[in-house]
């Protein structure tokens, strides 16, 4: 396709010599039609050769048109001036009145007017009839009028005016030579160059240099104009594309629009999410919380039922619990069960450094929610917006944000159908005004799941992956005391990844145990080279723990023993409580101390007191035993000598009491040490067998440990 910009381009790329040539011979250069045209001279464009005029001439090459063949010239003219060859007559005065070819091109393409160039070129003079017709017909060309849109005489006057202003401006700012070339057509420019040379009385010898400089200036100016036009067009295109993409994104992507709108500050707004796909079925192991929230669901489903008797439902419900226990999930489930919109906001989102932004976000959130009642507003991390902060430099406007929240909560009637659910890990950090009746007046605790809850959660997430039938979720649940729902979900996920990495088809207990240990103790350190001596010490140390656990009545059952380094330890023995222990007896605490002592005692018995080690396990064993003993004496009143009394701040006690406490702790530890020694001496053979089995197999599970301790032979794995 022909495009004007490509016709103008050659003006910049015209070899300098050509241009100079053109200037050098303004009066008498014979017309030369470029080769390609002269060879294809079948059109009247070429045959209508006229005598050269006195004006300076440029040939087709000078115009950058030398590469064009006759057909292309036709095409050029045809696309530029559709219907030109048909000699069409345009009769409407609308077409004749307002459009000039020059302004059309300049405005439409932002570049120099080719027509004036044509007029001044040799082409024009050689084929003046045709080109004159083109140039004059242009003024009446209907297509151009359409593309310019509707024009009034007034706007034209303004255009003309602004063009002349622009010219005047250029005249002021551009150097005189450039001005001449930019503002006038070429013929007159050359004339003025002649005049200039005459008036300035430039000597013959300097005329060439003068003309060269003149031509160079011209070319530079043209290149500059072209470049500016190009970059302007490019910038416009980029801005346009960005605008279109932006508008499209905002229209199509609700997430994008929420993010965008919630982060733009004052006029932010929030979009709800429909939570149909999350129900109470998805939240496991928090039965009490679910029961309490059930009535909120009922209310959202059928508000009239509750208001008939004049009762008021809580406006705000505070979900309190450690991270990852499913507070967000519960709130989503409430909205999902009731099938109402769910507005999510995080407290930290409102925490703004700028005045009024946090408050304005809260205002927008509530306005949107009220317009869509019944609905659920969930504010996660409520403590970061509703905390008892005094205004600090870090949170200068927090007070304002809390006040806005309080005002909004007071601002709607209890039975309006908007339920606000807040979640926090630190209820004690909340501003008192927030937790008084009428605001977040109902608290629901979402605790870490117990062993039953953990089993349910594990089963729920195991059902989403492929697992072997031998997997017993309860065993994993027993070994994951204190894990939250999110951590259990992560455990199952890690096991699935491990199985995939090992090329297994299903997840087995091995992978689950592996990921449990990884979460509890850090990753295995298979690459660590441990020498045989250290391996042997670790094997005896760990089997020491295991032997005590096995032969002590009140100790927890053994789950596993391993000498695989993991995290900071070189090995470990894990014990599983049959149930979550809410209470522990004195005997159970003493048994725990004995098991802790077992490791060090074993080292001492086997390698002698000069060879006991400083391993992480050994020091943490003592720590553990000492802590238990201390708690027994100072907290649980389990010391006969000190009686049933708690000693919270031992630093403030009298020296006598302090030394009495120390004495008691020491006695407990010494007795524990002796008991462990006794057991290990009694079961020296079993101890040795177990240590050797560990050296051979690295890890032994509960059954395997039992087989070894019963003196049976382990099947080769
Ligand atoms: N009781 C549960 N039952 C099923 N899945 C759970 C449970 N608890 C947590 N999860 C899983 O853990 C993810 C994170 O939990 P969620 O975000 O609800 O915890 P949270 O208590 O809101 O945590 P935070 O206080 O850190 O915001 C949930 O999306 C869900 O996949
Ligand atoms: Zn140990």
XYZ file of C-alpha atoms and ligand atoms in Angstrom, residues 541-542 545 571-572 595-596 598-600 603 616-618 620-621, ligand 2:
17
model
C 22.005 -42.273 72.330
C 18.710 -42.630 70.437
C 15.720 -42.863 74.729
C 18.851 -38.305 65.126
C 15.672 -38.505 67.136
C 13.095 -40.664 78.623
C 14.957 -37.386 78.169
C 18.010 -41.880 78.577
C 20.159 -40.528 75.768
C 22.984 -39.098 77.850
C 26.391 -42.525 76.081
C 22.252 -30.802 70.256
C 20.115 -33.743 71.315
C 22.030 -34.172 74.566
C 18.099 -30.274 74.615
C 17.429 -33.488 76.534
Zn 18.585 -37.168 72.901
